[in-house]
PDB file of C-alpha atoms in Angstrom:
ATOM      1  CA  UNK I   1     -64.704  48.000 220.869  1.00 67.00           C
ATOM      2  CA  UNK I   2     -67.017  50.888 220.223  1.00 73.00           C
ATOM      3  CA  UNK I   3     -65.849  54.254 218.907  1.00 76.00           C
ATOM      4  CA  UNK I   4     -68.684  56.022 220.664  1.00 78.00           C
ATOM      5  CA  UNK I   5     -67.947  59.049 222.758  1.00 75.00           C
ATOM      6  CA  UNK I   6     -69.989  61.334 224.911  1.00 71.00           C
ATOM      7  CA  UNK I   7     -70.479  64.577 222.969  1.00 84.00           C
ATOM      8  CA  UNK I   8     -70.857  66.655 226.146  1.00 89.00           C
ATOM      9  CA  UNK I   9     -68.221  66.720 228.916  1.00 91.00           C
ATOM     10  CA  UNK I  10     -69.319  65.062 232.139  1.00 91.00           C
ATOM     11  CA  UNK I  11     -68.845  68.376 233.984  1.00 94.00           C
ATOM     12  CA  UNK I  12     -71.455  70.003 231.745  1.00 95.00           C
ATOM     13  CA  UNK I  13     -73.869  67.134 232.375  1.00 94.00           C
ATOM     14  CA  UNK I  14     -73.337  67.375 236.138  1.00 95.00           C
ATOM     15  CA  UNK I  15     -73.743  71.156 236.113  1.00 96.00           C
ATOM     16  CA  UNK I  16     -77.091  70.707 234.362  1.00 95.00           C
ATOM     17  CA  UNK I  17     -78.151  67.991 236.805  1.00 95.00           C
ATOM     18  CA  UNK I  18     -77.297  69.927 239.955  1.00 94.00           C
ATOM     19  CA  UNK I  19     -78.401  73.280 238.569  1.00 95.00           C
ATOM     20  CA  UNK I  20     -81.952  72.040 238.139  1.00 96.00           C
ATOM     21  CA  UNK I  21     -82.435  71.745 241.925  1.00 94.00           C
ATOM     22  CA  UNK I  22     -82.054  75.454 242.557  1.00 94.00           C
ATOM     23  CA  UNK I  23     -83.856  76.355 239.323  1.00 94.00           C
ATOM     24  CA  UNK I  24     -86.864  74.317 240.475  1.00 95.00           C
ATOM     25  CA  UNK I  25     -86.777  75.839 243.974  1.00 93.00           C
ATOM     26  CA  UNK I  26     -85.830  72.546 245.647  1.00 94.00           C
ATOM     27  CA  UNK I  27     -82.704  74.074 247.179  1.00 91.00           C
ATOM     28  CA  UNK I  28     -81.819  77.671 247.918  1.00 93.00           C
ATOM     29  CA  UNK I  29     -78.180  77.089 247.133  1.00 94.00           C
ATOM     30  CA  UNK I  30     -75.797  74.209 246.581  1.00 94.00           C
ATOM     31  CA  UNK I  31     -72.307  73.441 245.407  1.00 95.00           C
ATOM     32  CA  UNK I  32     -70.823  70.172 244.229  1.00 95.00           C
ATOM     33  CA  UNK I  33     -67.357  69.002 243.371  1.00 95.00           C
ATOM     34  CA  UNK I  34     -65.837  66.363 241.160  1.00 94.00           C
ATOM     35  CA  UNK I  35     -62.645  64.950 242.657  1.00 93.00           C
ATOM     36  CA  UNK I  36     -59.927  62.714 241.305  1.00 92.00           C
ATOM     37  CA  UNK I  37     -56.568  61.435 242.540  1.00 93.00           C
ATOM     38  CA  UNK I  38     -55.065  64.913 242.109  1.00 92.00           C
ATOM     39  CA  UNK I  39     -57.812  66.602 244.129  1.00 92.00           C
ATOM     40  CA  UNK I  40     -60.676  68.838 243.034  1.00 94.00           C
ATOM     41  CA  UNK I  41     -61.120  68.666 239.252  1.00 95.00           C
ATOM     42  CA  UNK I  42     -64.279  70.738 238.866  1.00 96.00           C
ATOM     43  CA  UNK I  43     -66.848  72.440 241.047  1.00 96.00           C
ATOM     44  CA  UNK I  44     -69.883  74.577 240.464  1.00 97.00           C
ATOM     45  CA  UNK I  45     -72.268  76.479 242.682  1.00 97.00           C
ATOM     46  CA  UNK I  46     -75.913  77.293 242.063  1.00 96.00           C
ATOM     47  CA  UNK I  47     -78.487  79.507 243.718  1.00 96.00           C
ATOM     48  CA  UNK I  48     -77.524  81.645 246.694  1.00 95.00           C
ATOM     49  CA  UNK I  49     -76.350  81.065 250.256  1.00 92.00           C
ATOM     50  CA  UNK I  50     -77.481  84.316 251.835  1.00 90.00           C
ATOM     51  CA  UNK I  51     -79.814  87.270 251.432  1.00 92.00           C
ATOM     52  CA  UNK I  52     -77.042  89.276 249.749  1.00 94.00           C
ATOM     53  CA  UNK I  53     -77.162  86.844 246.824  1.00 93.00           C
ATOM     54  CA  UNK I  54     -73.768  85.186 247.348  1.00 94.00           C
ATOM     55  CA  UNK I  55     -73.414  82.244 244.957  1.00 95.00           C
ATOM     56  CA  UNK I  56     -71.746  79.280 246.680  1.00 96.00           C
ATOM     57  CA  UNK I  57     -68.393  77.931 245.536  1.00 95.00           C
ATOM     58  CA  UNK I  58     -65.965  75.212 246.644  1.00 94.00           C
ATOM     59  CA  UNK I  59     -65.004  77.308 249.690  1.00 93.00           C
ATOM     60  CA  UNK I  60     -68.549  77.763 250.980  1.00 92.00           C
ATOM     61  CA  UNK I  61     -69.243  76.021 254.279  1.00 85.00           C
ATOM     62  CA  UNK I  62     -72.791  74.713 254.626  1.00 82.00           C
ATOM     63  CA  UNK I  63     -74.242  73.625 257.959  1.00 76.00           C
ATOM     64  CA  UNK I  64     -74.728  69.891 257.586  1.00 79.00           C
ATOM     65  CA  UNK I  65     -75.652  69.054 261.176  1.00 76.00           C
ATOM     66  CA  UNK I  66     -75.258  65.392 262.092  1.00 81.00           C
ATOM     67  CA  UNK I  67     -74.060  64.466 258.625  1.00 85.00           C
ATOM     68  CA  UNK I  68     -70.695  65.812 259.789  1.00 85.00           C
ATOM     69  CA  UNK I  69     -70.476  62.890 262.213  1.00 90.00           C
ATOM     70  CA  UNK I  70     -69.743  60.510 259.308  1.00 92.00           C
ATOM     71  CA  UNK I  71     -66.780  62.627 258.217  1.00 90.00           C
ATOM     72  CA  UNK I  72     -65.436  62.919 261.748  1.00 91.00           C
ATOM     73  CA  UNK I  73     -65.756  59.163 262.308  1.00 92.00           C
ATOM     74  CA  UNK I  74     -63.920  58.475 259.040  1.00 93.00           C
ATOM     75  CA  UNK I  75     -61.123  60.831 260.076  1.00 92.00           C
ATOM     76  CA  UNK I  76     -60.910  59.077 263.452  1.00 93.00           C
ATOM     77  CA  UNK I  77     -60.537  55.675 261.825  1.00 94.00           C
ATOM     78  CA  UNK I  78     -57.862  56.982 259.455  1.00 93.00           C
ATOM     79  CA  UNK I  79     -55.983  58.467 262.420  1.00 93.00           C
ATOM     80  CA  UNK I  80     -56.326  55.185 264.297  1.00 94.00           C
ATOM     81  CA  UNK I  81     -55.100  53.178 261.305  1.00 94.00           C
ATOM     82  CA  UNK I  82     -52.079  55.479 260.997  1.00 93.00           C
ATOM     83  CA  UNK I  83     -51.289  54.941 264.663  1.00 93.00           C
ATOM     84  CA  UNK I  84     -51.767  58.633 265.438  1.00 94.00           C
ATOM     85  CA  UNK I  85     -54.567  58.109 267.943  1.00 93.00           C
ATOM     86  CA  UNK I  86     -56.192  55.261 269.823  1.00 95.00           C
ATOM     87  CA  UNK I  87     -59.919  55.085 270.301  1.00 96.00           C
ATOM     88  CA  UNK I  88     -59.152  53.849 273.816  1.00 96.00           C
ATOM     89  CA  UNK I  89     -57.351  57.094 274.710  1.00 95.00           C
ATOM     90  CA  UNK I  90     -59.025  59.052 277.493  1.00 95.00           C
ATOM     91  CA  UNK I  91     -60.301  62.339 276.100  1.00 96.00           C
ATOM     92  CA  UNK I  92     -57.946  64.140 278.480  1.00 94.00           C
ATOM     93  CA  UNK I  93     -54.946  62.824 276.534  1.00 95.00           C
ATOM     94  CA  UNK I  94     -55.940  65.069 273.625  1.00 96.00           C
ATOM     95  CA  UNK I  95     -58.040  67.658 275.443  1.00 95.00           C
ATOM     96  CA  UNK I  96     -56.459  68.331 278.828  1.00 94.00           C
ATOM     97  CA  UNK I  97     -59.057  71.096 279.166  1.00 93.00           C
ATOM     98  CA  UNK I  98     -61.754  68.454 279.720  1.00 93.00           C
ATOM     99  CA  UNK I  99     -62.998  68.235 283.276  1.00 88.00           C
ATOM    100  CA  UNK I 100     -65.798  66.147 284.702  1.00 82.00           C
ATOM    101  CA  UNK I 101     -67.835  67.706 287.460  1.00 71.00           C
ATOM    102  CA  UNK I 102     -69.969  65.286 289.309  1.00 57.00           C
ATOM    103  CA  UNK I 103     -71.504  61.922 288.708  1.00 53.00           C
ATOM    104  CA  UNK I 104     -73.026  59.061 290.612  1.00 54.00           C
ATOM    105  CA  UNK I 105     -69.513  57.800 291.352  1.00 60.00           C
ATOM    106  CA  UNK I 106     -67.323  60.888 291.575  1.00 62.00           C
ATOM    107  CA  UNK I 107     -64.533  61.052 290.673  1.00 72.00           C
ATOM    108  CA  UNK I 108     -64.622  58.734 287.710  1.00 83.00           C
ATOM    109  CA  UNK I 109     -62.329  58.093 284.791  1.00 89.00           C
ATOM    110  CA  UNK I 110     -62.853  60.453 281.832  1.00 92.00           C
ATOM    111  CA  UNK I 111     -64.558  58.968 278.795  1.00 95.00           C
ATOM    112  CA  UNK I 112     -62.464  57.485 276.026  1.00 96.00           C
ATOM    113  CA  UNK I 113     -62.555  58.721 272.465  1.00 96.00           C
ATOM    114  CA  UNK I 114     -64.478  55.530 271.582  1.00 96.00           C
ATOM    115  CA  UNK I 115     -67.078  56.214 274.276  1.00 96.00           C
ATOM    116  CA  UNK I 116     -67.647  59.723 272.958  1.00 95.00           C
ATOM    117  CA  UNK I 117     -68.022  58.460 269.381  1.00 95.00           C
ATOM    118  CA  UNK I 118     -70.465  55.756 270.494  1.00 95.00           C
ATOM    119  CA  UNK I 119     -72.560  58.212 272.528  1.00 94.00           C
ATOM    120  CA  UNK I 120     -71.682  56.411 275.745  1.00 95.00           C
ATOM    121  CA  UNK I 121     -69.381  59.060 277.209  1.00 94.00           C
ATOM    122  CA  UNK I 122     -71.757  59.729 280.096  1.00 92.00           C
ATOM    123  CA  UNK I 123     -72.572  63.251 278.917  1.00 90.00           C
ATOM    124  CA  UNK I 124     -76.072  64.691 279.184  1.00 86.00           C
ATOM    125  CA  UNK I 125     -78.209  64.692 276.046  1.00 85.00           C
ATOM    126  CA  UNK I 126     -77.893  67.824 273.941  1.00 82.00           C
ATOM    127  CA  UNK I 127     -79.813  67.327 270.739  1.00 72.00           C
ATOM    128  CA  UNK I 128     -80.119  70.246 268.337  1.00 65.00           C
ATOM    129  CA  UNK I 129     -83.047  71.706 270.293  1.00 65.00           C
ATOM    130  CA  UNK I 130     -81.094  71.996 273.540  1.00 64.00           C
ATOM    131  CA  UNK I 131     -77.461  72.086 272.345  1.00 70.00           C
ATOM    132  CA  UNK I 132     -75.851  74.956 274.290  1.00 74.00           C
ATOM    133  CA  UNK I 133     -72.667  74.745 272.190  1.00 77.00           C
ATOM    134  CA  UNK I 134     -74.210  74.818 268.717  1.00 75.00           C
ATOM    135  CA  UNK I 135     -72.632  78.140 267.690  1.00 78.00           C
ATOM    136  CA  UNK I 136     -69.691  78.171 270.108  1.00 84.00           C
ATOM    137  CA  UNK I 137     -66.160  78.706 268.879  1.00 89.00           C
ATOM    138  CA  UNK I 138     -63.595  76.051 269.728  1.00 91.00           C
ATOM    139  CA  UNK I 139     -62.037  78.404 272.273  1.00 93.00           C
ATOM    140  CA  UNK I 140     -65.394  79.090 273.976  1.00 93.00           C
ATOM    141  CA  UNK I 141     -66.346  75.415 273.963  1.00 91.00           C
ATOM    142  CA  UNK I 142     -63.063  74.381 275.577  1.00 94.00           C
ATOM    143  CA  UNK I 143     -63.313  77.181 278.143  1.00 93.00           C
ATOM    144  CA  UNK I 144     -66.788  75.934 279.104  1.00 90.00           C
ATOM    145  CA  UNK I 145     -65.651  72.302 279.229  1.00 91.00           C
ATOM    146  CA  UNK I 146     -62.683  73.225 281.432  1.00 92.00           C
ATOM    147  CA  UNK I 147     -65.119  74.498 284.073  1.00 89.00           C
ATOM    148  CA  UNK I 148     -66.528  70.980 284.349  1.00 87.00           C
ATOM    149  CA  UNK I 149     -68.987  68.857 282.411  1.00 87.00           C
ATOM    150  CA  UNK I 150     -71.747  67.113 284.323  1.00 85.00           C
ATOM    151  CA  UNK I 151     -72.259  63.437 283.665  1.00 89.00           C
ATOM    152  CA  UNK I 152     -75.680  61.870 283.487  1.00 88.00           C
ATOM    153  CA  UNK I 153     -74.187  58.341 283.603  1.00 89.00           C
ATOM    154  CA  UNK I 154     -70.809  56.853 284.325  1.00 90.00           C
ATOM    155  CA  UNK I 155     -68.791  56.965 281.094  1.00 93.00           C
ATOM    156  CA  UNK I 156     -69.162  53.751 279.142  1.00 93.00           C
ATOM    157  CA  UNK I 157     -72.362  52.558 280.840  1.00 93.00           C
ATOM    158  CA  UNK I 158     -75.281  53.968 278.831  1.00 94.00           C
ATOM    159  CA  UNK I 159     -76.180  55.454 275.463  1.00 95.00           C
ATOM    160  CA  UNK I 160     -77.156  59.109 275.498  1.00 93.00           C
ATOM    161  CA  UNK I 161     -77.006  61.335 272.413  1.00 91.00           C
ATOM    162  CA  UNK I 162     -74.343  64.012 272.827  1.00 90.00           C
ATOM    163  CA  UNK I 163     -73.266  66.499 270.193  1.00 89.00           C
ATOM    164  CA  UNK I 164     -70.760  67.803 272.733  1.00 91.00           C
ATOM    165  CA  UNK I 165     -69.228  64.352 273.103  1.00 92.00           C
ATOM    166  CA  UNK I 166     -68.891  63.934 269.363  1.00 91.00           C
ATOM    167  CA  UNK I 167     -67.418  67.418 269.022  1.00 92.00           C
ATOM    168  CA  UNK I 168     -64.857  66.670 271.716  1.00 94.00           C
ATOM    169  CA  UNK I 169     -63.937  63.388 270.019  1.00 94.00           C
ATOM    170  CA  UNK I 170     -63.561  65.291 266.741  1.00 93.00           C
ATOM    171  CA  UNK I 171     -61.257  67.822 268.418  1.00 94.00           C
ATOM    172  CA  UNK I 172     -59.183  64.913 269.753  1.00 95.00           C
ATOM    173  CA  UNK I 173     -58.871  63.590 266.201  1.00 94.00           C
ATOM    174  CA  UNK I 174     -57.802  67.028 264.987  1.00 92.00           C
ATOM    175  CA  UNK I 175     -55.170  67.305 267.720  1.00 92.00           C
ATOM    176  CA  UNK I 176     -53.984  63.716 267.663  1.00 86.00           C
ATOM    177  CA  UNK I 177     -54.561  62.490 264.178  1.00 69.00           C
ATOM    178  CA  UNK I 178     -53.960  65.548 262.073  1.00 57.00           C
ATOM    179  CA  UNK I 179     -51.289  65.575 259.370  1.00 50.00           C
ATOM    180  CA  UNK I 180     -48.776  67.395 261.581  1.00 46.00           C
ATOM    181  CA  UNK I 181     -48.825  64.657 264.253  1.00 44.00           C
TER     182      UNK I 181
END
């Protein structure tokens, strides 16, 4: 067995690695964290996140767009595995505010959580260029949804990209699969 050791702590090496991205102008600002079984062990922020020069830290929220879908899907599967939520639940079980408002076959059954995650919830496409809910608060989003969401297809019959659908499924996970449930 070797007696070799690393003369520099791994945190110092990682700080140098990540710090070079902002130093080279490849990122305006970033933060990373090193986690272990006990939680966050180390984090460091580099660059800035706004025009006031705020340096990011472990509490800084960055917009990560569709990358968030992977985290939401993982949370959904954990909730399912814990028995806190079923992917076959209609969205109205967790979001009674949800209301459909018109489709080819009206009325129809509301989409399931699985349908919303698989982009087959019947909701109209709303990619980032036409997403009317992109900056909406949860309260505003649910108020809008309670007035009725128009379907472009019967739920479960066709693929159509829907940020709204994924957001609603994520809210169902938060309500049904969160630690308090």
